[in-house]
Structure formats: C-alpha cells, structure tokens
Amino acid sequence: MEHALSPATLTELRRPRPYPAVSVLTPTHRREPDNAQDPVRLRNVVAEAKKQLEADPSVTRERRTDVVDQLERALREVDLAHAEDGLAIFAAPGEHQVWSLARTVPERVVLSDTFLTRNLVAAQASERPFWVLAVSADRVTLWNGGAEHVVEDDSGGFPLSRDRENFDAERQEQIGDMPSTFRDEGIRRFLRDADIAMSAVLREQPRPLYVTGETAALSALDEIGTVTKDAAHVQHGGLAHGTPQAVWQAVRPLISAEERKHTDEVARELVTARGRKEFAAGVDEVWQNATEGRIRLLAVEENYRVTVRDGGDHLVPAESGDLDAREDIVDEIVEQCLETGAEVRFVPDGSLGDAKGIAGVLRY
C-alpha cells in the first residue's frame, strides 16, 4: 500500500484515464474492536464498484473485465493489519493503486475519467509531513515522517553508504584519534554528497527537515552543508542503522514542540485577521472564499467533518447518504486552498472556538 504523496505522484494520479477510472474509498480503523468491521466493509464497497461497472452501458465487456481484474489485484494488496484511518483504491484499464490514509474518508464509489484525489491531498496535509536525515560516517538514511510514524525512503538515491574499508576505525581507536573521524576528507566528501542529495529531495518535495547524528557528525554538516545546515538537529547517534521506532522516538519531542508552536501562530494570525476584517469562518463562508481563491491561510480542526449539499447560493447541512450530499466537503476545501497557493494548517480539536471547526485568513 502507498503512503507518501509527492507532487509528481499527484500529477500522475490526476491525469485523465480511459473511462472508467474507478475510485473506491472506505474508512478503516487502526485498533480493535473497530477494525473487525473493516474486511466486510471493504469487500462490500468493492462489490458495489463491480455492480456499477456491470450496470454502466458505456463500459464494454472487455474493459469491464480488465478493470474488475485490477480491482481484484488491488484487493489482494490491501493490508488491513496495518490500516490507518482510510483506504483508497484506484483502478483503471491496465492499472491499479492502493493508498492508506491517515485521515478518515467517506465510503463511496466513483466512476469517472480521473481518479478522486482530494481525500489523498487532505490526508497528506493533515499529516504535516517532514523528512529525517540520519547521518553516520558510513551510512546516511532518509526517513519520510508523518502522523506518529516514520518510514525509510529511497528518494534522491538514499540510503547512501560508504565502504568501511575507506577508514580504519580500529586503528583510529588505537592511536586515540576517534574524534577526528569527521575531519577525514573522504568522510566529509561523503557527507557533502548526502547534503547535495537532500537538497534535490527538498526541491521536489519541500517540507521541514530534521537531521540526526552524533555531535561530531552534526558539527561537520554545519561546516560543509547547505540545506542540512539550516535543518533542526537532533543529537542522537546510531539512527542511520536504526529502526523506524527508534528514529520516531528521537525526533518526536521536536515534532511535538513544533506543532504547539504552529498552533499558537495560527491562533494569533486568526485574531489579527478578525481585526482587519480578513477573516472567514464556518464551512459555507470558507468554501465560498476558497472557490474564489481568496484564502491565504486555512485552519482546520483535525477531526472536523461535516456533510452538506449545494443549496444554490450557499451550502446547507445534509445527512450522510442524502441525494447530492457532499460528505467530504472539508477535504474539497483543503484541496482547493492548496491549489490556489494557500497554507493549510490542521490544529487540535477545539482550537478554533466559535469558528466551528474551520476558518480562513483572507488575502483581501
């Protein structure tokens, strides 16, 4: 199952497909007893997708067989033992993908000529993704971080390794020269190469960067690095050969502190925006401003969901399952704001007070 949504991947997902491009979404659960319902629910929503394919007269028998086969392949790839909060299956002639999401999604089946991506975009934004670069004298690993986890990533050619034959740690220990390891020119070139590779990753996928390593390694990076020089440093050796859990535990305190800082900054910006009459609150008002590209900063409480339908000039409350109900309107707003260059911040539930779960700072 896929987790990390890069700009290039999103572009690829959004390109037109031969009809039908099928999007199957269903909520999942991380823990017992709620996750007991997930297998049945998943089978039922995939069965509904097959039913809609069978009933669509514009889908030829050959193409229907192809897409049903892709759905079956995708179903076999789903790993509910490691489920998060939502699941998206995309299937089209000749291809399929399975995405695990750290944000719940409405259960739905959509047949179109493109895949439904807004839930992926909102889930990625809510995860507040970051990079961790773990450095040692012989290995540098890259970790893709999100909500409560990190996974090793091979972007930019990582991991990078340097043959241990290139430096004699045993001899250095014998002559008392271990502190000079990171003054060795070969090792410094190796770290410089890692810094250059990290720079390329950040150009493609900009996000906060944390660098871990022993004190001498971090000092060397400060001297020779560019992007790593300005990253947040975590003095913790051994993580270049470490486990995901060890890396996460090392960076978790910094991540938590940064999230608290950003929440406070968002609160201050919203207060200032109210005073300047550059403030929008509530799903209807925020949606109208989002569609006009007026939102500069969007703040959303982490678990805020609401179902609406289009009442003409305004969105009006609706029940899940109602005709024309828009169950993921919050995700639509998030995607729309990101498309128009707005900053999107998810904040703890209750942080927005009388803004009712969602608020925006306007450009004008």
Coordinates of C-alpha atoms in Angstrom, one line a residue, residues 37 75 117 120 125 127 207 237 277 333 355:
Q37 CA -15.7 -4.5 10.6
L75 CA -7.9 -6.0 -3.0
T117 CA -7.6 12.6 -5.3
L120 CA -5.4 11.9 -0.5
A125 CA -1.8 17.9 4.5
E127 CA -0.1 14.5 8.4
R207 CA 9.0 20.1 3.9
G237 CA 23.9 8.6 17.1
K277 CA -11.9 42.1 8.5
I333 CA -11.8 22.9 0.7
A355 CA -15.2 29.3 14.2

